[in-house]
Amino acid sequence: MADIKGTQLIHEYLRHNKKFPHVFCAGCGHGIVLGSLIRSIHGLGLAKDNVCIVAGIGCSGRLAAYVDFNTVHTTHGRALTFATGIKMAKPNMHVIVVMGDGDSMAIGGNHLIHAARRNIGVTALILNNNIYGMTGGQCSPTTPAGSYSMTTPMGQMEQSFDCVELCTAAGANYVARGSVFHVNKLDSMIMEGITNPGFGVVEILSPCFTQYGRKNKFKSPVDMYHALKSKVTPLERFNAIPEAERGERVPSGVFVKKDKPGLEEKFYEMAARCQGGE
Amino acid sequence: MSVKRKGQSKVTIFPDWCKGCGICAAFCPAKVMELNDQGKAVVIREEECINCGFCELHCPDFAIMVQPKVDDEIPAVCRALLKKASLPDAGKDEESIKEKG
Ligand SMILES: Cc1ncc(C[n+]2csc(CCOP(=O)(O)OP(=O)(O)O)c2C)c(N)n1
Ligand code: SF4
Ligand code: SF4
Ligand code: SF4
């Protein structure tokens, strides 16, 4: 499979017994993330059997159904708990968790901060579409203040979470933010997240036109990609812009990169010490 | 990597997989695709393609393939997945695909 690329490469990794095209709506960013995840795993040369994708519930959680790796489709908000168990039992397995913003920061918010605190060696991909996609467009913890959703018909009035700040504060080893428009950069962030030790988080801005876009100012999925193109700004450039002039820009890039050992590494080291009778 | 030159690539859209989101048509720098009246992407100016790869990387449904013109066979793995697609040569190699499992 040395030189295959593009669509042919993606097709090599899809489960041929599943129904295609996949269930995501037209223009859903989750489809692009699926491609990026496959390219990243292929790019790192990981054996399919050595990869485990653990997904939560939601449209994002459907990703796991399509790929030919070890996969687990878990309960809402609990993907990281399953992943923690898998990584502790099989420390050499590359455990990649796929969650939505609701899945990871609402019902699963507690698990997210503690996975980061413990620095468990899994890579979490947080597909942030600013909404609960699968269940009808309820407001999520990342729905921006002032925007509209099924449950905030007059405008969202709460402060929303910044995924990067949350995971950084909780102690994750690797924290990055990418977008499905800037897909080459996204591939490299996912690869770096997988290879970096300890807990890695890649927040991925992934448009949901059906539940979020239509209720806000977007006329088509393409409009949402135009917005990503103009808003998402590389971190260095973002920092150089005076705060008052940043407007709607969102910084993207690698925010944290540390190499503290993962929880599983510490555990096996301790186990060896105990067995050595020290 | 091949040099980005016009007219060297063949652009294939698998209509049964295309959901008509319009991303490929909107962002292709050479305006190679457009949406037809059925809402599906169609290739209208293949000779202008510069093989930048944008469409292939961004199609959320893996419905576009850009390959060298000389190499216009659909790879077996794609054909296997696209069995139901209305491509002229879809399914041609069905038997050998089955053998490989
Ligand atoms: C315990 C539990 N509560 C609620 C649900 C219903 N539910 C399924 S998916 C979902 C929201 C998913 O939103 P998000 O995680 O943002 O993913 P998206 O669909 O947007 O990709 C909810 C509330 C559930 N399946 N289980
Ligand atoms: S509802 Fe939104 S997140 Fe779910 S598949 Fe459709 S566009 Fe994607
Ligand atoms: S990007 Fe893919 S799904 Fe969207 S219109 Fe183009 S070919 Fe169709
Ligand atoms: S490879 Fe680039 S130029 Fe060619 S069709 Fe795709 S987007 Fe257009």
CSV table of C-alpha atoms and ligand atoms in Angstrom, one decimal:
chain,number,residue,atom,x,y,z
A,1,MET,CA,0.0,0.0,0.0
A,2,ALA,CA,3.0,2.2,-0.4
A,3,ASP,CA,1.9,4.9,-2.8
A,4,ILE,CA,-1.8,4.8,-2.6
A,5,LYS,CA,-3.5,8.1,-1.6
A,6,GLY,CA,-6.7,10.0,-1.8
A,7,THR,CA,-9.9,8.2,-2.2
A,8,GLN,CA,-8.3,4.9,-3.0
A,9,LEU,CA,-6.5,5.0,0.4
A,10,ILE,CA,-9.7,5.8,2.3
A,11,HIS,CA,-11.5,2.9,0.6
A,12,GLU,CA,-8.7,0.6,1.7
A,13,TYR,CA,-9.6,1.3,5.3
A,14,LEU,CA,-13.4,1.3,5.1
A,15,ARG,CA,-15.5,-1.7,6.1
A,16,HIS,CA,-16.8,-3.1,2.9
A,17,ASN,CA,-19.9,-4.7,4.6
A,18,LYS,CA,-21.2,-1.3,5.7
A,19,LYS,CA,-23.7,0.7,3.7
A,20,PHE,CA,-22.3,3.6,1.8
A,21,PRO,CA,-22.4,6.5,1.4
A,22,HIS,CA,-22.2,7.0,5.1
A,23,VAL,CA,-25.0,8.4,7.3
A,24,PHE,CA,-23.7,11.9,7.7
A,25,CYS,CA,-25.6,14.8,6.0
A,26,ALA,CA,-24.4,16.5,2.9
A,27,GLY,CA,-21.4,18.6,3.7
A,28,CYS,CA,-21.0,17.3,7.3
A,29,GLY,CA,-17.5,17.9,8.5
A,30,HIS,CA,-17.5,14.5,10.2
A,31,GLY,CA,-17.0,12.8,6.9
A,32,ILE,CA,-13.8,14.9,6.3
A,33,VAL,CA,-12.5,14.0,9.8
A,34,LEU,CA,-13.1,10.3,8.9
A,35,GLY,CA,-10.8,10.8,5.9
A,36,SER,CA,-8.2,12.7,7.9
A,37,LEU,CA,-8.1,10.0,10.7
A,38,ILE,CA,-7.5,7.3,8.1
A,39,ARG,CA,-4.7,9.2,6.4
A,40,SER,CA,-3.1,9.9,9.7
A,41,ILE,CA,-3.1,6.3,10.8
A,42,HIS,CA,-1.8,5.2,7.4
A,43,GLY,CA,0.8,8.0,7.4
A,44,LEU,CA,2.2,6.7,10.7
A,45,GLY,CA,2.3,3.2,9.3
A,46,LEU,CA,0.3,1.7,12.2
A,47,ALA,CA,-1.0,-1.8,11.7
A,48,LYS,CA,-4.9,-1.9,11.6
A,49,ASP,CA,-4.9,-4.5,14.5
A,50,ASN,CA,-2.8,-2.2,16.6
A,51,VAL,CA,-5.4,0.7,16.5
A,52,CYS,CA,-8.5,0.9,18.6
A,53,ILE,CA,-11.1,3.5,17.9
A,54,VAL,CA,-13.4,4.2,20.8
A,55,ALA,CA,-16.4,6.4,20.0
A,56,GLY,CA,-19.2,7.9,22.0
A,57,ILE,CA,-22.8,8.5,20.9
A,58,GLY,CA,-23.8,11.2,18.5
A,59,CYS,CA,-23.2,11.7,14.8
A,60,SER,CA,-19.5,11.8,15.5
A,61,GLY,CA,-19.8,8.4,17.3
A,62,ARG,CA,-20.8,6.9,14.0
A,63,LEU,CA,-17.3,7.2,12.6
A,64,ALA,CA,-16.3,4.1,14.4
A,65,ALA,CA,-18.8,2.0,12.5
A,66,TYR,CA,-17.1,2.5,9.1
A,67,VAL,CA,-13.4,1.9,9.8
A,68,ASP,CA,-11.6,-1.4,9.7
A,69,PHE,CA,-9.8,-1.2,13.0
A,70,ASN,CA,-10.7,-2.5,16.4
A,71,THR,CA,-13.7,-0.4,17.3
A,72,VAL,CA,-16.0,0.2,20.2
A,73,HIS,CA,-19.2,2.3,20.1
A,74,THR,CA,-19.7,3.2,23.7
A,75,THR,CA,-22.4,4.9,25.8
A,76,HIS,CA,-22.9,8.7,25.7
A,77,GLY,CA,-20.2,10.6,27.5
A,78,ARG,CA,-18.3,7.5,28.5
A,79,ALA,CA,-15.9,6.9,25.6
A,80,LEU,CA,-12.9,8.0,27.7
A,81,THR,CA,-13.7,5.5,30.5
A,82,PHE,CA,-13.7,2.6,28.1
A,83,ALA,CA,-10.6,3.9,26.4
A,84,THR,CA,-8.8,4.2,29.8
A,85,GLY,CA,-9.5,0.6,30.5
A,86,ILE,CA,-8.3,-0.5,27.0
A,87,LYS,CA,-5.1,1.5,27.3
A,88,MET,CA,-4.3,0.2,30.8
A,89,ALA,CA,-4.8,-3.4,29.7
A,90,LYS,CA,-3.1,-3.0,26.3
A,91,PRO,CA,-0.5,-0.2,26.7
A,92,ASN,CA,0.9,-0.8,23.2
A,93,MET,CA,-2.5,-0.3,21.5
A,94,HIS,CA,-3.0,3.1,19.9
A,95,VAL,CA,-6.3,4.1,21.4
A,96,ILE,CA,-8.1,6.9,19.6
A,97,VAL,CA,-11.3,8.4,21.0
A,98,VAL,CA,-13.8,10.1,18.9
A,99,MET,CA,-16.4,12.3,20.6
A,100,GLY,CA,-18.7,15.2,19.9
A,101,ASP,CA,-18.7,18.5,21.8
A,102,GLY,CA,-21.8,17.4,23.7
A,103,ASP,CA,-20.4,13.9,24.3
A,104,SER,CA,-17.0,15.2,25.6
A,105,MET,CA,-17.8,18.4,27.4
A,106,ALA,CA,-21.4,18.1,28.6
A,107,ILE,CA,-22.3,14.5,29.8
A,108,GLY,CA,-18.7,13.4,29.5
A,109,GLY,CA,-17.1,16.6,30.8
A,110,ASN,CA,-16.0,15.0,34.1
A,111,HIS,CA,-14.3,12.1,32.3
A,112,LEU,CA,-12.5,14.6,30.0
A,113,ILE,CA,-10.9,16.6,32.8
A,114,HIS,CA,-9.9,13.5,34.7
A,115,ALA,CA,-8.4,11.8,31.6
A,116,ALA,CA,-6.4,15.0,31.2
A,117,ARG,CA,-5.4,15.1,34.8
A,118,ARG,CA,-4.4,11.5,34.8
A,119,ASN,CA,-2.6,11.9,31.5
A,120,ILE,CA,-3.8,8.6,30.2
A,121,GLY,CA,-2.1,7.7,26.9
A,122,VAL,CA,-5.0,8.0,24.6
A,123,THR,CA,-5.7,10.5,21.8
A,124,ALA,CA,-9.1,12.3,21.9
A,125,LEU,CA,-10.5,13.8,18.8
A,126,ILE,CA,-13.3,16.2,19.8
A,127,LEU,CA,-15.5,16.9,16.8
A,128,ASN,CA,-16.8,20.3,17.7
A,129,ASN,CA,-19.9,21.3,15.6
A,130,ASN,CA,-21.2,23.6,18.3
A,131,ILE,CA,-24.4,21.6,18.7
A,132,TYR,CA,-26.0,18.3,19.6
A,133,GLY,CA,-26.3,17.0,16.0
A,134,MET,CA,-27.9,13.6,16.3
A,135,THR,CA,-30.6,14.4,18.8
A,136,GLY,CA,-32.2,17.4,17.0
A,137,GLY,CA,-29.9,20.4,17.5
A,138,GLN,CA,-30.1,21.1,21.2
A,139,CYS,CA,-27.6,23.7,22.5
A,140,SER,CA,-24.3,22.2,23.7
A,141,PRO,CA,-21.6,23.6,26.0
A,142,THR,CA,-19.8,25.0,22.9
A,143,THR,CA,-22.8,26.7,21.2
A,144,PRO,CA,-21.5,30.3,21.0
A,145,ALA,CA,-23.3,32.9,23.1
A,146,GLY,CA,-25.9,34.7,21.0
A,147,SER,CA,-26.4,31.9,18.4
A,148,TYR,CA,-29.6,30.0,17.9
A,149,SER,CA,-30.4,26.4,18.4
A,150,MET,CA,-33.5,24.2,19.0
A,151,THR,CA,-33.3,24.9,22.7
A,152,THR,CA,-32.2,28.5,22.5
A,153,PRO,CA,-34.6,30.0,20.1
A,154,MET,CA,-34.0,33.5,21.4
A,155,GLY,CA,-30.2,33.2,21.4
A,156,GLN,CA,-27.8,31.3,23.7
A,157,MET,CA,-27.1,33.4,26.8
A,158,GLU,CA,-24.6,31.2,28.7
A,159,GLN,CA,-20.8,31.4,28.4
A,160,SER,CA,-19.5,28.6,26.4
A,161,PHE,CA,-16.5,26.3,27.0
A,162,ASP,CA,-13.2,26.7,25.1
A,163,CYS,CA,-12.1,23.2,24.6
A,164,VAL,CA,-8.5,24.1,24.3
A,165,GLU,CA,-8.4,26.1,27.5
A,166,LEU,CA,-10.4,23.4,29.4
A,167,CYS,CA,-8.0,20.6,28.4
A,168,THR,CA,-4.9,22.7,28.9
A,169,ALA,CA,-6.0,23.7,32.4
A,170,ALA,CA,-6.8,20.1,33.3
A,171,GLY,CA,-3.3,18.9,32.4
A,172,ALA,CA,-3.4,17.2,29.0
A,173,ASN,CA,0.0,16.6,27.5
A,174,TYR,CA,-0.9,17.6,23.9
A,175,VAL,CA,-3.6,20.1,23.0
A,176,ALA,CA,-4.3,21.3,19.4
A,177,ARG,CA,-7.1,22.8,17.5
A,178,GLY,CA,-7.7,22.3,13.8
A,179,SER,CA,-10.5,22.5,11.2
A,180,VAL,CA,-11.9,20.3,8.5
A,181,PHE,CA,-11.1,23.1,6.0
A,182,HIS,CA,-7.4,23.1,6.8
A,183,VAL,CA,-7.2,19.4,6.4
A,184,ASN,CA,-3.4,18.9,5.8
A,185,LYS,CA,-2.7,20.6,9.1
A,186,LEU,CA,-5.4,18.5,10.7
A,187,ASP,CA,-3.7,15.3,9.4
A,188,SER,CA,-0.4,16.4,11.0
A,189,MET,CA,-2.1,17.3,14.3
A,190,ILE,CA,-3.8,13.9,14.6
A,191,MET,CA,-0.5,12.2,13.8
A,192,GLU,CA,1.3,14.3,16.4
A,193,GLY,CA,-1.4,13.6,18.9
A,194,ILE,CA,-1.2,9.9,18.4
A,195,THR,CA,2.6,9.8,18.7
A,196,ASN,CA,2.9,12.2,21.7
A,197,PRO,CA,2.9,10.3,25.0
A,198,GLY,CA,0.1,10.8,27.6
A,199,PHE,CA,-3.3,12.4,26.9
A,200,GLY,CA,-3.6,14.2,23.6
A,201,VAL,CA,-6.6,16.2,22.5
A,202,VAL,CA,-7.3,17.5,19.0
A,203,GLU,CA,-10.3,19.8,18.9
A,204,ILE,CA,-11.6,19.7,15.3
A,205,LEU,CA,-14.0,22.4,14.1
A,206,SER,CA,-16.5,20.5,12.0
A,207,PRO,CA,-19.6,22.2,10.5
A,208,CYS,CA,-23.1,20.8,11.0
A,209,PHE,CA,-25.3,22.6,8.6
A,210,THR,CA,-28.4,20.6,9.3
A,211,GLN,CA,-28.7,21.4,13.0
A,212,TYR,CA,-26.5,24.5,13.5
A,213,GLY,CA,-26.0,26.2,10.2
A,214,ARG,CA,-29.6,26.5,9.1
A,215,LYS,CA,-30.6,28.1,12.4
A,216,ASN,CA,-27.8,30.6,12.2
A,217,LYS,CA,-26.7,32.8,9.4
A,218,PHE,CA,-25.6,30.1,6.9
A,219,LYS,CA,-27.3,29.5,3.6
A,220,SER,CA,-25.6,26.3,2.7
A,221,PRO,CA,-22.9,23.9,3.9
A,222,VAL,CA,-20.5,25.8,1.6
A,223,ASP,CA,-21.1,29.0,3.5
A,224,MET,CA,-19.9,27.3,6.7
A,225,TYR,CA,-16.7,26.2,5.0
A,226,HIS,CA,-16.1,29.8,3.8
A,227,ALA,CA,-16.6,30.9,7.4
A,228,LEU,CA,-14.0,28.4,8.6
A,229,LYS,CA,-11.6,29.5,5.9
A,230,SER,CA,-11.8,33.1,7.0
A,231,LYS,CA,-12.1,32.7,10.8
A,232,VAL,CA,-9.5,30.0,11.6
A,233,THR,CA,-6.2,31.7,12.1
A,234,PRO,CA,-2.8,30.1,12.8
A,235,LEU,CA,-1.8,30.6,16.4
A,236,GLU,CA,1.3,32.7,15.7
A,237,ARG,CA,-0.7,35.1,13.5
A,238,PHE,CA,-3.6,35.2,15.9
A,239,ASN,CA,-1.3,36.2,18.7
A,240,ALA,CA,0.2,39.0,16.6
A,241,ILE,CA,-3.2,40.6,16.1
A,242,PRO,CA,-4.2,43.1,18.8
A,243,GLU,CA,-7.0,41.7,21.0
A,244,ALA,CA,-9.4,44.4,19.9
A,245,GLU,CA,-9.0,43.5,16.3
A,246,ARG,CA,-9.4,39.7,16.5
A,247,GLY,CA,-13.1,39.8,15.9
A,248,GLU,CA,-14.5,36.3,15.2
A,249,ARG,CA,-11.1,34.7,14.5
A,250,VAL,CA,-10.4,31.4,16.2
A,251,PRO,CA,-6.8,30.4,16.9
A,252,SER,CA,-5.6,27.1,15.5
A,253,GLY,CA,-2.5,25.1,16.0
A,254,VAL,CA,-0.7,23.3,18.8
A,255,PHE,CA,-1.2,24.9,22.2
A,256,VAL,CA,0.4,22.4,24.5
A,257,LYS,CA,3.1,19.8,23.8
A,258,LYS,CA,4.6,18.1,26.8
A,259,ASP,CA,6.2,14.7,27.2
A,260,LYS,CA,5.2,13.7,30.7
A,261,PRO,CA,4.8,9.9,30.9
A,262,GLY,CA,1.2,8.6,30.5
A,263,LEU,CA,-0.6,6.9,33.3
A,264,GLU,CA,-0.2,3.5,31.8
A,265,GLU,CA,3.6,4.0,31.6
A,266,LYS,CA,3.7,4.9,35.2
A,267,PHE,CA,1.6,1.9,36.1
A,268,TYR,CA,3.7,-0.7,34.3
A,269,GLU,CA,6.8,0.9,35.8
A,270,MET,CA,5.4,0.5,39.2
A,271,ALA,CA,4.2,-3.0,38.5
A,272,ALA,CA,7.8,-3.9,37.5
A,273,ARG,CA,9.2,-2.3,40.6
A,274,CYS,CA,6.7,-4.3,42.8
A,275,GLN,CA,7.6,-7.5,41.1
A,276,GLY,CA,11.2,-6.8,41.5
A,277,GLY,CA,10.6,-6.8,45.3
A,278,GLU,CA,11.7,-3.2,45.8
B,1,MET,CA,5.2,14.1,-6.4
B,2,SER,CA,4.0,14.9,-9.9
B,3,VAL,CA,4.3,18.5,-11.1
B,4,LYS,CA,1.1,20.5,-10.9
B,5,ARG,CA,0.3,20.8,-14.6
B,6,LYS,CA,-3.0,21.3,-16.3
B,7,GLY,CA,-4.6,18.5,-18.3
B,8,GLN,CA,-2.7,15.6,-16.7
B,9,SER,CA,-5.5,14.3,-14.4
B,10,LYS,CA,-8.7,12.4,-14.7
B,11,VAL,CA,-11.4,13.5,-12.3
B,12,THR,CA,-14.0,10.8,-11.5
B,13,ILE,CA,-17.1,11.5,-9.4
B,14,PHE,CA,-19.0,8.5,-8.1
B,15,PRO,CA,-22.6,9.7,-8.4
B,16,ASP,CA,-24.1,7.2,-6.0
B,17,TRP,CA,-21.9,8.4,-3.2
B,18,CYS,CA,-22.1,12.2,-4.0
B,19,LYS,CA,-24.6,14.0,-1.7
B,20,GLY,CA,-24.3,17.3,-3.6
B,21,CYS,CA,-22.9,19.4,-0.8
B,22,GLY,CA,-21.2,21.6,-3.3
B,23,ILE,CA,-17.8,21.9,-1.5
B,24,CYS,CA,-15.8,20.6,-4.5
B,25,ALA,CA,-17.5,22.9,-7.0
B,26,ALA,CA,-17.2,25.9,-4.7
B,27,PHE,CA,-13.5,25.6,-3.8
B,28,CYS,CA,-11.9,24.0,-6.9
B,29,PRO,CA,-9.4,26.6,-8.0
B,30,ALA,CA,-9.9,25.6,-11.6
B,31,LYS,CA,-13.7,25.4,-11.6
B,32,VAL,CA,-13.6,21.8,-12.8
B,33,MET,CA,-16.9,20.7,-11.2
B,34,GLU,CA,-20.4,22.0,-11.0
B,35,LEU,CA,-23.7,20.7,-9.5
B,36,ASN,CA,-26.1,19.4,-12.1
B,37,ASP,CA,-29.9,19.8,-11.9
B,38,GLN,CA,-30.1,16.6,-9.9
B,39,GLY,CA,-27.9,18.2,-7.3
B,40,LYS,CA,-24.9,16.0,-8.0
B,41,ALA,CA,-21.4,17.1,-8.8
B,42,VAL,CA,-20.3,16.6,-12.4
B,43,VAL,CA,-17.0,17.2,-14.1
B,44,ILE,CA,-17.3,19.9,-16.7
B,45,ARG,CA,-13.7,21.1,-17.4
B,46,GLU,CA,-11.5,18.2,-16.6
B,47,GLU,CA,-8.7,19.6,-18.8
B,48,GLU,CA,-8.3,22.5,-16.4
B,49,CYS,CA,-7.6,20.3,-13.3
B,50,ILE,CA,-4.2,21.1,-11.8
B,51,ASN,CA,-4.3,18.1,-9.4
B,52,CYS,CA,-4.2,20.3,-6.3
B,53,GLY,CA,-6.0,17.5,-4.4
B,54,PHE,CA,-8.5,19.9,-2.6
B,55,CYS,CA,-11.6,18.1,-3.8
B,56,GLU,CA,-10.4,14.6,-3.0
B,57,LEU,CA,-9.3,15.7,0.5
B,58,HIS,CA,-12.5,17.7,1.3
B,59,CYS,CA,-15.2,15.5,-0.2
B,60,PRO,CA,-17.0,14.4,3.0
B,61,ASP,CA,-18.3,11.3,1.1
B,62,PHE,CA,-15.1,10.1,-0.6
B,63,ALA,CA,-16.9,10.4,-3.9
B,64,ILE,CA,-14.1,12.0,-5.9
B,65,MET,CA,-11.0,10.5,-7.3
B,66,VAL,CA,-8.2,12.4,-9.1
B,67,GLN,CA,-5.7,10.1,-10.9
B,68,PRO,CA,-3.1,10.5,-13.6
B,69,LYS,CA,-4.8,10.4,-17.0
B,70,VAL,CA,-2.7,7.5,-18.2
B,71,ASP,CA,-3.9,5.4,-15.3
B,72,ASP,CA,-7.6,5.7,-15.7
B,73,GLU,CA,-8.6,2.2,-14.4
B,74,ILE,CA,-10.7,2.5,-11.2
B,75,PRO,CA,-8.6,0.7,-8.5
B,76,ALA,CA,-10.0,-2.7,-7.4
B,77,VAL,CA,-10.6,-1.5,-3.8
B,78,CYS,CA,-12.7,1.4,-5.0
B,79,ARG,CA,-14.6,-0.8,-7.5
B,80,ALA,CA,-15.5,-3.2,-4.7
B,81,LEU,CA,-17.0,-0.4,-2.6
B,82,LEU,CA,-18.7,1.3,-5.5
B,83,LYS,CA,-20.4,-1.9,-6.7
B,84,LYS,CA,-23.7,-0.1,-6.9
B,85,ALA,CA,-22.3,3.1,-8.5
B,86,SER,CA,-23.4,3.7,-12.0
B,87,LEU,CA,-19.9,3.8,-13.4
B,88,PRO,CA,-19.5,2.2,-16.8
B,89,ASP,CA,-16.9,-0.2,-15.6
B,90,ALA,CA,-18.1,-0.6,-12.0
B,91,GLY,CA,-18.1,-4.2,-10.9
B,92,LYS,CA,-16.0,-5.4,-13.9
B,93,ASP,CA,-13.6,-7.2,-11.6
B,94,GLU,CA,-16.2,-8.5,-9.2
B,95,GLU,CA,-14.9,-12.1,-9.3
B,96,SER,CA,-11.3,-11.4,-8.4
B,97,ILE,CA,-12.4,-9.0,-5.7
B,98,LYS,CA,-14.5,-11.8,-4.1
B,99,GLU,CA,-11.6,-14.1,-4.2
B,100,LYS,CA,-9.5,-11.7,-2.2
B,101,GLY,CA,-12.3,-11.6,0.3
C,1,LIG,C1,-27.2,8.8,28.6
C,1,LIG,C2,-27.7,9.4,27.3
C,1,LIG,N1,-28.3,10.6,27.3
C,1,LIG,C3,-28.7,11.1,26.2
C,1,LIG,C4,-28.6,10.4,25.0
C,1,LIG,C5,-29.1,11.0,23.7
C,1,LIG,N2,-28.1,11.5,22.9
C,1,LIG,C6,-27.6,10.8,21.9
C,1,LIG,S1,-26.5,11.6,20.9
C,1,LIG,C7,-26.6,13.0,21.9
C,1,LIG,C8,-25.9,14.3,21.6
C,1,LIG,C9,-24.8,14.2,20.7
C,1,LIG,O1,-24.2,15.4,20.5
C,1,LIG,P1,-22.6,15.5,20.3
C,1,LIG,O2,-21.9,14.7,21.3
C,1,LIG,O3,-22.3,17.0,20.2
C,1,LIG,O4,-22.3,14.8,18.9
C,1,LIG,P2,-22.8,15.2,17.4
C,1,LIG,O5,-24.1,14.4,17.2
C,1,LIG,O6,-23.1,16.6,17.3
C,1,LIG,O7,-21.7,14.7,16.5
C,1,LIG,C10,-27.5,12.8,22.9
C,1,LIG,C11,-27.9,13.8,23.9
C,1,LIG,C12,-28.0,9.2,25.0
C,1,LIG,N3,-27.8,8.4,23.9
C,1,LIG,N4,-27.5,8.6,26.2
C,2,SF4,S1,-26.9,16.4,12.0
C,2,SF4,FE1,-25.1,17.6,11.8
C,2,SF4,S2,-23.4,16.5,12.7
C,2,SF4,FE2,-25.1,15.1,12.3
C,2,SF4,S3,-24.6,14.2,10.3
C,2,SF4,FE3,-26.0,15.9,10.0
C,2,SF4,S4,-24.6,17.6,9.6
C,2,SF4,FE4,-23.4,16.0,10.5
C,3,SF4,S1,-17.7,17.3,-2.3
C,3,SF4,FE1,-18.3,15.2,-2.7
C,3,SF4,S2,-20.3,15.0,-1.9
C,3,SF4,FE2,-20.0,17.2,-2.1
C,3,SF4,S3,-20.7,17.7,-4.1
C,3,SF4,FE3,-18.6,17.3,-4.4
C,3,SF4,S4,-18.5,15.1,-4.9
C,3,SF4,FE4,-20.5,15.5,-4.1
C,4,SF4,S1,-7.7,18.3,-7.9
C,4,SF4,FE1,-7.9,20.5,-7.5
C,4,SF4,S2,-8.0,21.4,-9.6
C,4,SF4,FE2,-8.4,19.2,-9.8
C,4,SF4,S3,-10.6,19.0,-9.7
C,4,SF4,FE3,-9.9,18.8,-7.6
C,4,SF4,S4,-10.0,20.8,-6.7
C,4,SF4,FE4,-10.1,21.1,-8.9
